[in-house]
Structures are given as C-alpha cells and as structure tokens.
PDB file of C-alpha atoms in Angstrom:
ATOM      1  CA  MET A   1      -9.848 -18.644 -19.338  1.00 75.00           C
ATOM      2  CA  LYS A   2     -11.984 -16.297 -19.164  1.00 85.00           C
ATOM      3  CA  SER A   3     -11.160 -12.239 -19.969  1.00 92.00           C
ATOM      4  CA  TYR A   4     -11.432 -10.792 -17.066  1.00 97.00           C
ATOM      5  CA  SER A   5     -11.789  -6.882 -17.224  1.00 97.00           C
ATOM      6  CA  THR A   6     -12.015  -5.789 -13.366  1.00 98.00           C
ATOM      7  CA  ILE A   7      -7.881  -7.685 -11.558  1.00 98.00           C
ATOM      8  CA  LEU A   8      -8.739  -6.501  -8.518  1.00 98.00           C
ATOM      9  CA  PHE A   9      -4.958  -7.343  -6.211  1.00 98.00           C
ATOM     10  CA  ASP A  10      -4.078  -8.241  -2.444  1.00 98.00           C
ATOM     11  CA  LEU A  11      -1.526  -5.291  -0.921  1.00 97.00           C
ATOM     12  CA  ASP A  12       0.719  -7.540   0.798  1.00 95.00           C
ATOM     13  CA  GLY A  13       2.589 -10.951  -0.748  1.00 96.00           C
ATOM     14  CA  THR A  14       0.847 -10.347  -3.905  1.00 98.00           C
ATOM     15  CA  LEU A  15       1.881  -7.182  -4.782  1.00 98.00           C
ATOM     16  CA  SER A  16       4.850  -6.514  -2.281  1.00 97.00           C
ATOM     17  CA  ASP A  17       7.211  -8.834   0.181  1.00 97.00           C
ATOM     18  CA  SER A  18       6.101  -6.257   3.139  1.00 94.00           C
ATOM     19  CA  SER A  19       7.071 -10.033   5.534  1.00 95.00           C
ATOM     20  CA  GLN A  20      10.335  -8.178   7.427  1.00 96.00           C
ATOM     21  CA  GLY A  21       8.262  -5.052   8.144  1.00 96.00           C
ATOM     22  CA  ILE A  22       5.320  -6.547   9.828  1.00 95.00           C
ATOM     23  CA  ILE A  23       6.976  -8.888  11.550  1.00 96.00           C
ATOM     24  CA  ASN A  24       8.939  -6.411  13.085  1.00 96.00           C
ATOM     25  CA  SER A  25       6.091  -4.698  14.260  1.00 97.00           C
ATOM     26  CA  ILE A  26       4.589  -7.721  15.968  1.00 97.00           C
ATOM     27  CA  ILE A  27       7.730  -7.902  17.679  1.00 96.00           C
ATOM     28  CA  TYR A  28       7.725  -4.123  19.074  1.00 97.00           C
ATOM     29  CA  ALA A  29       4.020  -4.997  20.402  1.00 97.00           C
ATOM     30  CA  LEU A  30       4.484  -8.928  22.022  1.00 97.00           C
ATOM     31  CA  GLU A  31       7.211  -6.855  23.572  1.00 96.00           C
ATOM     32  CA  LYS A  32       5.767  -4.303  24.867  1.00 96.00           C
ATOM     33  CA  TYR A  33       3.487  -7.116  27.217  1.00 95.00           C
ATOM     34  CA  ASP A  34       7.184  -9.280  28.003  1.00 94.00           C
ATOM     35  CA  VAL A  35       6.780 -11.800  24.997  1.00 93.00           C
ATOM     36  CA  ASN A  36       8.745 -13.683  23.264  1.00 88.00           C
ATOM     37  CA  ASP A  37       7.826 -16.717  23.540  1.00 84.00           C
ATOM     38  CA  TYR A  38       6.550 -17.904  19.782  1.00 83.00           C
ATOM     39  CA  ASP A  39       9.390 -18.722  17.066  1.00 86.00           C
ATOM     40  CA  MET A  40       9.217 -17.032  13.494  1.00 89.00           C
ATOM     41  CA  GLN A  41       7.617 -19.678  11.943  1.00 90.00           C
ATOM     42  CA  LEU A  42       3.996 -18.703  14.303  1.00 92.00           C
ATOM     43  CA  LEU A  43       4.356 -14.671  13.411  1.00 94.00           C
ATOM     44  CA  ARG A  44       4.582 -15.731  10.060  1.00 91.00           C
ATOM     45  CA  LYS A  45       1.132 -17.080   9.941  1.00 91.00           C
ATOM     46  CA  PHE A  46       0.294 -12.828  10.597  1.00 93.00           C
ATOM     47  CA  LEU A  47       1.479 -12.388   7.517  1.00 91.00           C
ATOM     48  CA  GLY A  48      -1.723 -11.958   5.832  1.00 82.00           C
ATOM     49  CA  PRO A  49      -4.911 -12.294   8.007  1.00 85.00           C
ATOM     50  CA  PRO A  50      -7.061  -8.837   9.638  1.00 87.00           C
ATOM     51  CA  LEU A  51      -4.146  -8.865  12.758  1.00 93.00           C
ATOM     52  CA  HIS A  52      -5.820  -8.108  15.491  1.00 93.00           C
ATOM     53  CA  GLU A  53      -7.679 -11.350  14.675  1.00 93.00           C
ATOM     54  CA  SER A  54      -3.890 -13.264  14.457  1.00 94.00           C
ATOM     55  CA  PHE A  55      -3.022 -11.520  17.722  1.00 96.00           C
ATOM     56  CA  GLU A  56      -6.974 -13.224  19.408  1.00 96.00           C
ATOM     57  CA  LYS A  57      -5.616 -16.550  17.331  1.00 95.00           C
ATOM     58  CA  PHE A  58      -1.934 -17.055  17.473  1.00 94.00           C
ATOM     59  CA  MET A  59      -1.198 -15.488  21.609  1.00 95.00           C
ATOM     60  CA  GLY A  60      -3.953 -15.890  22.697  1.00 94.00           C
ATOM     61  CA  PHE A  61      -4.903 -12.598  23.206  1.00 96.00           C
ATOM     62  CA  ASP A  62      -7.879 -11.668  24.631  1.00 96.00           C
ATOM     63  CA  LYS A  63     -10.334  -8.738  22.109  1.00 95.00           C
ATOM     64  CA  GLU A  64      -9.246  -5.710  24.399  1.00 96.00           C
ATOM     65  CA  LYS A  65      -5.880  -6.956  24.597  1.00 97.00           C
ATOM     66  CA  SER A  66      -5.715  -7.332  20.239  1.00 96.00           C
ATOM     67  CA  LEU A  67      -6.967  -4.552  19.712  1.00 96.00           C
ATOM     68  CA  GLN A  68      -4.302  -2.856  22.373  1.00 97.00           C
ATOM     69  CA  ALA A  69      -1.589  -4.835  20.126  1.00 97.00           C
ATOM     70  CA  VAL A  70      -2.712  -3.166  17.432  1.00 96.00           C
ATOM     71  CA  LYS A  71      -2.277   0.375  18.506  1.00 97.00           C
ATOM     72  CA  LEU A  72       1.438  -1.039  19.709  1.00 97.00           C
ATOM     73  CA  TYR A  73       2.156  -3.044  16.558  1.00 97.00           C
ATOM     74  CA  ARG A  74       1.065   0.731  14.992  1.00 96.00           C
ATOM     75  CA  GLU A  75       3.171   2.789  15.922  1.00 97.00           C
ATOM     76  CA  TYR A  76       6.086   0.866  14.431  1.00 97.00           C
ATOM     77  CA  PHE A  77       4.793   0.732  11.836  1.00 96.00           C
ATOM     78  CA  SER A  78       3.767   3.649  10.588  1.00 95.00           C
ATOM     79  CA  SER A  79       7.546   5.093  11.211  1.00 94.00           C
ATOM     80  CA  LYS A  80       9.134   2.465   9.685  1.00 96.00           C
ATOM     81  CA  GLY A  81       7.491  -0.925   9.362  1.00 96.00           C
ATOM     82  CA  LEU A  82       5.277   0.538   6.642  1.00 94.00           C
ATOM     83  CA  PHE A  83       9.521   0.587   4.279  1.00 94.00           C
ATOM     84  CA  GLU A  84      10.603  -2.547   5.306  1.00 97.00           C
ATOM     85  CA  ASN A  85       9.142  -3.613   2.493  1.00 96.00           C
ATOM     86  CA  GLU A  86       9.833  -4.899  -1.289  1.00 97.00           C
ATOM     87  CA  ILE A  87       7.898  -4.375  -4.547  1.00 97.00           C
ATOM     88  CA  TYR A  88       7.587  -8.821  -6.287  1.00 98.00           C
ATOM     89  CA  GLY A  89       9.805  -8.246  -8.730  1.00 97.00           C
ATOM     90  CA  GLY A  90       7.486  -8.545 -12.208  1.00 98.00           C
ATOM     91  CA  VAL A  91       4.960  -6.894 -10.161  1.00 98.00           C
ATOM     92  CA  SER A  92       5.905  -3.207 -12.101  1.00 97.00           C
ATOM     93  CA  ASP A  93       6.719  -5.022 -15.492  1.00 98.00           C
ATOM     94  CA  LEU A  94       3.073  -6.938 -14.651  1.00 98.00           C
ATOM     95  CA  LEU A  95       0.416  -3.843 -13.561  1.00 98.00           C
ATOM     96  CA  GLN A  96       1.339  -1.073 -16.297  1.00 98.00           C
ATOM     97  CA  ASN A  97       0.562  -4.321 -19.427  1.00 97.00           C
ATOM     98  CA  LEU A  98      -2.457  -4.833 -17.394  1.00 98.00           C
ATOM     99  CA  LYS A  99      -3.415  -1.018 -17.583  1.00 97.00           C
ATOM    100  CA  GLU A 100      -1.895  -0.201 -21.341  1.00 97.00           C
ATOM    101  CA  ASN A 101      -4.013  -3.241 -22.317  1.00 96.00           C
ATOM    102  CA  GLY A 102      -6.972  -1.519 -21.057  1.00 97.00           C
ATOM    103  CA  LYS A 103      -7.605  -3.209 -17.645  1.00 97.00           C
ATOM    104  CA  ALA A 104      -9.442  -1.867 -14.330  1.00 98.00           C
ATOM    105  CA  LEU A 105      -6.990  -1.988 -12.167  1.00 98.00           C
ATOM    106  CA  ILE A 106      -8.282  -1.873  -7.631  1.00 98.00           C
ATOM    107  CA  VAL A 107      -6.157  -2.542  -4.913  1.00 98.00           C
ATOM    108  CA  ALA A 108      -8.056  -4.878  -1.692  1.00 98.00           C
ATOM    109  CA  THR A 109      -5.830  -4.960   1.141  1.00 96.00           C
ATOM    110  CA  SER A 110      -6.946  -6.076   5.404  1.00 93.00           C
ATOM    111  CA  LYS A 111      -4.493  -2.991   5.581  1.00 93.00           C
ATOM    112  CA  PRO A 112      -5.622  -0.266   6.590  1.00 94.00           C
ATOM    113  CA  GLN A 113      -6.348   2.710   4.131  1.00 96.00           C
ATOM    114  CA  PRO A 114      -3.054   5.419   5.071  1.00 96.00           C
ATOM    115  CA  PHE A 115      -1.173   2.847   5.261  1.00 95.00           C
ATOM    116  CA  THR A 116      -1.591   0.963   1.962  1.00 97.00           C
ATOM    117  CA  ASP A 117      -2.411   4.692   0.627  1.00 97.00           C
ATOM    118  CA  ARG A 118       1.213   5.432   1.937  1.00 96.00           C
ATOM    119  CA  ILE A 119       2.824   1.874   0.500  1.00 96.00           C
ATOM    120  CA  MET A 120       1.047   2.590  -2.764  1.00 97.00           C
ATOM    121  CA  GLU A 121       2.837   6.174  -3.249  1.00 97.00           C
ATOM    122  CA  HIS A 122       5.945   5.722  -1.833  1.00 95.00           C
ATOM    123  CA  PHE A 123       6.658   2.405  -3.810  1.00 96.00           C
ATOM    124  CA  ASN A 124       5.772   4.432  -7.084  1.00 97.00           C
ATOM    125  CA  LEU A 125       2.353   2.053  -6.891  1.00 97.00           C
ATOM    126  CA  ALA A 126      -0.490   4.233  -7.445  1.00 98.00           C
ATOM    127  CA  LYS A 127      -0.649   5.599 -11.091  1.00 98.00           C
ATOM    128  CA  TYR A 128      -1.113   1.882 -11.892  1.00 98.00           C
ATOM    129  CA  PHE A 129      -4.766   2.009  -9.850  1.00 98.00           C
ATOM    130  CA  ASP A 130      -8.168   2.992 -10.461  1.00 98.00           C
ATOM    131  CA  PHE A 131      -9.141   2.507  -6.832  1.00 98.00           C
ATOM    132  CA  ILE A 132      -7.307   1.485  -3.787  1.00 98.00           C
ATOM    133  CA  ALA A 133      -9.315   0.145  -1.451  1.00 98.00           C
ATOM    134  CA  GLY A 134      -7.750  -1.196   2.803  1.00 97.00           C
ATOM    135  CA  SER A 135     -10.115  -0.800   5.295  1.00 95.00           C
ATOM    136  CA  ASN A 136     -10.527   0.857   8.372  1.00 95.00           C
ATOM    137  CA  MET A 137      -8.587   2.164  11.154  1.00 92.00           C
ATOM    138  CA  ASP A 138     -11.112   0.867  13.712  1.00 91.00           C
ATOM    139  CA  THR A 139     -10.383  -1.899  12.510  1.00 83.00           C
ATOM    140  CA  THR A 140     -13.633  -2.184  10.677  1.00 91.00           C
ATOM    141  CA  ARG A 141     -14.813  -3.349   6.878  1.00 94.00           C
ATOM    142  CA  SER A 142     -11.034  -5.803   7.347  1.00 90.00           C
ATOM    143  CA  LYS A 143     -12.791  -8.876   6.016  1.00 94.00           C
ATOM    144  CA  LYS A 144     -11.401  -9.070   2.660  1.00 96.00           C
ATOM    145  CA  ALA A 145     -15.017 -10.061   1.594  1.00 98.00           C
ATOM    146  CA  GLU A 146     -15.702  -6.385   3.186  1.00 97.00           C
ATOM    147  CA  VAL A 147     -12.834  -4.643   1.012  1.00 98.00           C
ATOM    148  CA  ILE A 148     -13.657  -6.188  -1.888  1.00 98.00           C
ATOM    149  CA  GLU A 149     -17.827  -5.759  -2.292  1.00 98.00           C
ATOM    150  CA  TYR A 150     -16.578  -2.095  -1.409  1.00 98.00           C
ATOM    151  CA  ALA A 151     -14.579  -1.725  -4.180  1.00 98.00           C
ATOM    152  CA  LEU A 152     -16.704  -3.242  -6.356  1.00 98.00           C
ATOM    153  CA  SER A 153     -19.357  -0.512  -5.135  1.00 98.00           C
ATOM    154  CA  GLU A 154     -16.722   2.643  -4.888  1.00 98.00           C
ATOM    155  CA  CYS A 155     -16.056   1.751  -8.594  1.00 97.00           C
ATOM    156  CA  ASN A 156     -19.570   1.077  -9.504  1.00 97.00           C
ATOM    157  CA  ILE A 157     -18.958  -2.553 -10.548  1.00 97.00           C
ATOM    158  CA  LYS A 158     -22.106  -4.250 -11.776  1.00 94.00           C
ATOM    159  CA  ASP A 159     -20.981  -7.637 -13.507  1.00 96.00           C
ATOM    160  CA  LYS A 160     -19.200  -9.953 -11.243  1.00 97.00           C
ATOM    161  CA  SER A 161     -18.590 -12.182 -14.046  1.00 97.00           C
ATOM    162  CA  LYS A 162     -15.905  -9.654 -15.280  1.00 97.00           C
ATOM    163  CA  VAL A 163     -14.207 -10.342 -11.537  1.00 98.00           C
ATOM    164  CA  VAL A 164     -10.763 -11.763 -10.218  1.00 98.00           C
ATOM    165  CA  MET A 165      -9.239 -11.675  -6.919  1.00 98.00           C
ATOM    166  CA  ILE A 166      -5.413 -11.787  -7.107  1.00 98.00           C
ATOM    167  CA  GLY A 167      -4.375 -12.549  -3.814  1.00 98.00           C
ATOM    168  CA  ASP A 168      -1.787 -15.392  -2.197  1.00 97.00           C
ATOM    169  CA  ARG A 169      -3.412 -16.361   1.634  1.00 96.00           C
ATOM    170  CA  ALA A 170      -7.085 -18.274   1.968  1.00 96.00           C
ATOM    171  CA  GLU A 171      -8.524 -15.190   3.296  1.00 96.00           C
ATOM    172  CA  ASP A 172      -8.645 -13.669  -0.764  1.00 97.00           C
ATOM    173  CA  MET A 173      -9.770 -16.754  -1.719  1.00 98.00           C
ATOM    174  CA  ILE A 174     -12.988 -17.047   0.614  1.00 98.00           C
ATOM    175  CA  GLY A 175     -13.597 -13.245   0.725  1.00 98.00           C
ATOM    176  CA  ALA A 176     -13.786 -13.802  -3.729  1.00 98.00           C
ATOM    177  CA  GLN A 177     -15.845 -16.871  -3.130  1.00 98.00           C
ATOM    178  CA  THR A 178     -18.405 -15.627  -0.717  1.00 98.00           C
ATOM    179  CA  VAL A 179     -18.487 -11.643  -3.265  1.00 98.00           C
ATOM    180  CA  GLY A 180     -18.997 -14.254  -6.103  1.00 98.00           C
ATOM    181  CA  VAL A 181     -16.131 -13.258  -8.426  1.00 98.00           C
ATOM    182  CA  ASP A 182     -13.039 -15.841 -10.057  1.00 98.00           C
ATOM    183  CA  SER A 183      -9.668 -16.226  -7.802  1.00 98.00           C
ATOM    184  CA  ILE A 184      -6.006 -16.389  -8.422  1.00 98.00           C
ATOM    185  CA  GLY A 185      -3.391 -17.963  -6.268  1.00 98.00           C
ATOM    186  CA  VAL A 186       0.047 -16.977  -6.643  1.00 98.00           C
ATOM    187  CA  GLU A 187       2.183 -19.304  -4.473  1.00 98.00           C
ATOM    188  CA  TYR A 188       4.924 -16.272  -4.678  1.00 97.00           C
ATOM    189  CA  GLY A 189       3.146 -15.369  -1.805  1.00 96.00           C
ATOM    190  CA  TYR A 190       2.931 -16.180   1.812  1.00 95.00           C
ATOM    191  CA  GLY A 191       0.270 -19.145   1.689  1.00 94.00           C
ATOM    192  CA  THR A 192       1.368 -22.317   0.051  1.00 96.00           C
ATOM    193  CA  PHE A 193      -0.607 -23.852  -2.826  1.00 98.00           C
ATOM    194  CA  ASP A 194      -2.663 -26.423  -0.502  1.00 98.00           C
ATOM    195  CA  GLU A 195      -3.813 -23.590   1.089  1.00 97.00           C
ATOM    196  CA  LEU A 196      -4.812 -22.115  -1.887  1.00 98.00           C
ATOM    197  CA  LYS A 197      -5.843 -25.060  -3.358  1.00 98.00           C
ATOM    198  CA  ASN A 198      -8.264 -25.919  -0.008  1.00 98.00           C
ATOM    199  CA  ALA A 199     -10.164 -21.701  -0.273  1.00 98.00           C
ATOM    200  CA  GLY A 200     -11.319 -22.770  -4.055  1.00 98.00           C
ATOM    201  CA  ALA A 201      -8.707 -20.618  -5.766  1.00 98.00           C
ATOM    202  CA  THR A 202     -10.319 -20.355  -9.743  1.00 98.00           C
ATOM    203  CA  TYR A 203      -5.772 -20.032 -10.208  1.00 98.00           C
ATOM    204  CA  ILE A 204      -2.314 -21.128  -9.019  1.00 98.00           C
ATOM    205  CA  VAL A 205       0.198 -19.303 -10.436  1.00 98.00           C
ATOM    206  CA  LYS A 206       3.670 -19.664  -9.049  1.00 98.00           C
ATOM    207  CA  THR A 207       5.775 -16.989 -10.441  1.00 98.00           C
ATOM    208  CA  VAL A 208       4.633 -12.653 -11.335  1.00 98.00           C
ATOM    209  CA  GLY A 209       5.887 -14.665 -15.020  1.00 97.00           C
ATOM    210  CA  GLU A 210       2.655 -17.133 -14.589  1.00 98.00           C
ATOM    211  CA  LEU A 211       0.473 -14.967 -12.996  1.00 98.00           C
ATOM    212  CA  LYS A 212       1.281 -12.340 -16.638  1.00 96.00           C
ATOM    213  CA  ASP A 213       0.893 -15.818 -18.895  1.00 96.00           C
ATOM    214  CA  LEU A 214      -2.482 -16.179 -16.622  1.00 96.00           C
ATOM    215  CA  LEU A 215      -3.900 -13.044 -17.943  1.00 96.00           C
ATOM    216  CA  SER A 216      -3.063 -12.226 -21.728  1.00 88.00           C
TER     217      SER A 216
END
C-alpha cells in the first residue's frame, strides 16, 4: 500500500457510532407525521447518506416534505441526538498515531457543519484534525464528493495521489472516486463488505485495528 500524507475520515460509522441518536431523531420526525409503519432495519438505511435524500427514498416523501422532516429531525438531534453517540474503540489511539507521524487529518462528512463541530469538540476529537468539513444547514454541499472537494480546496491540497478517504458507506467510496482519490471502506460501521466493494473501495478493513495496520 502506498503512503498517504492526507487522510480524510467520515464521521458517522467511521469515527463514532452515532446510530442511536440519528435513529431517535428520525423517529421523532416521523412521529410528527403520524408515521409508525416502519421497521428498524429501514431506519438504519438512513445512516450515512444525506437525510433529505433518505426521507425521499425510504419514506416516499416529496422534496418539500423531506426538507421539513429534516427540520423536525434537527429539533431532537440538536438538543439530544448528537450526544447519543459513542467513539469507536481504538479511534483516538489511531488518530494520535497518525498525527504523531505527520499526517494531515481531515473530517469529511455529510452531517451539517454546526452539528459536526459540536460533536468533535464534545468527544474531544477536534484536536487531532487539521480541518473539519461538513455540509451546509440548507442541505447544500451534502454529497460526499462536494464535501471532499471543499475540504481539499480549503486546505490547498493539489496532489490527490497522496490523499485517501475513509468511510463506511457506498457514498464515501463513490465520492472518493468522483474526486479522484483512493478510498478505504470500514466494515465496522453501517455498510457491508459487498456495498463497499461494489462502490469501488480501494481497500476494505474489518476493524479499527486493521485500519491502523493498513495506514502504518
């Protein structure tokens, strides 16, 4: 494996298990519409992609209703859901090791910037990162390729051959391909091996420990 100087990390399902807070926020929004005919496996499909797209795709909401559902989701998430979260074991050690070895670390997530910043500070992860890139609250810059491009531009990174994107869903792998950087899919998050492979992951690992070994 080649050596990367810039390493981008997705947040949900890659640095932390935020499923409880996200799902509770989705349920809160759906209850406002008296929607209760769903199963938990369907709600887990919301983990990763932009929320407004998931409300359209999985609940059949039109665009206007989906955007309103996102606003309702945020009512719960902004006060409770973002703290219903847990950093994966070994992640802090991994980030510390990469930082000590001179790597530039960037967060690239479709989660809105204000929520991302609060989570990174609350869970003491911000100190490891050179830049934190999220989406806009108006749902623009929400596709992963857009977030990656924004992060690389803001950090003035030109040599994409030295950049790798790490994530747990197809969107992360596709976003990396779109921008022209390598990718590492992690199976410990919300995606599956087949999803990551079919999305064109350059590498796939099962655990945080395997990820650390791969990047060493």
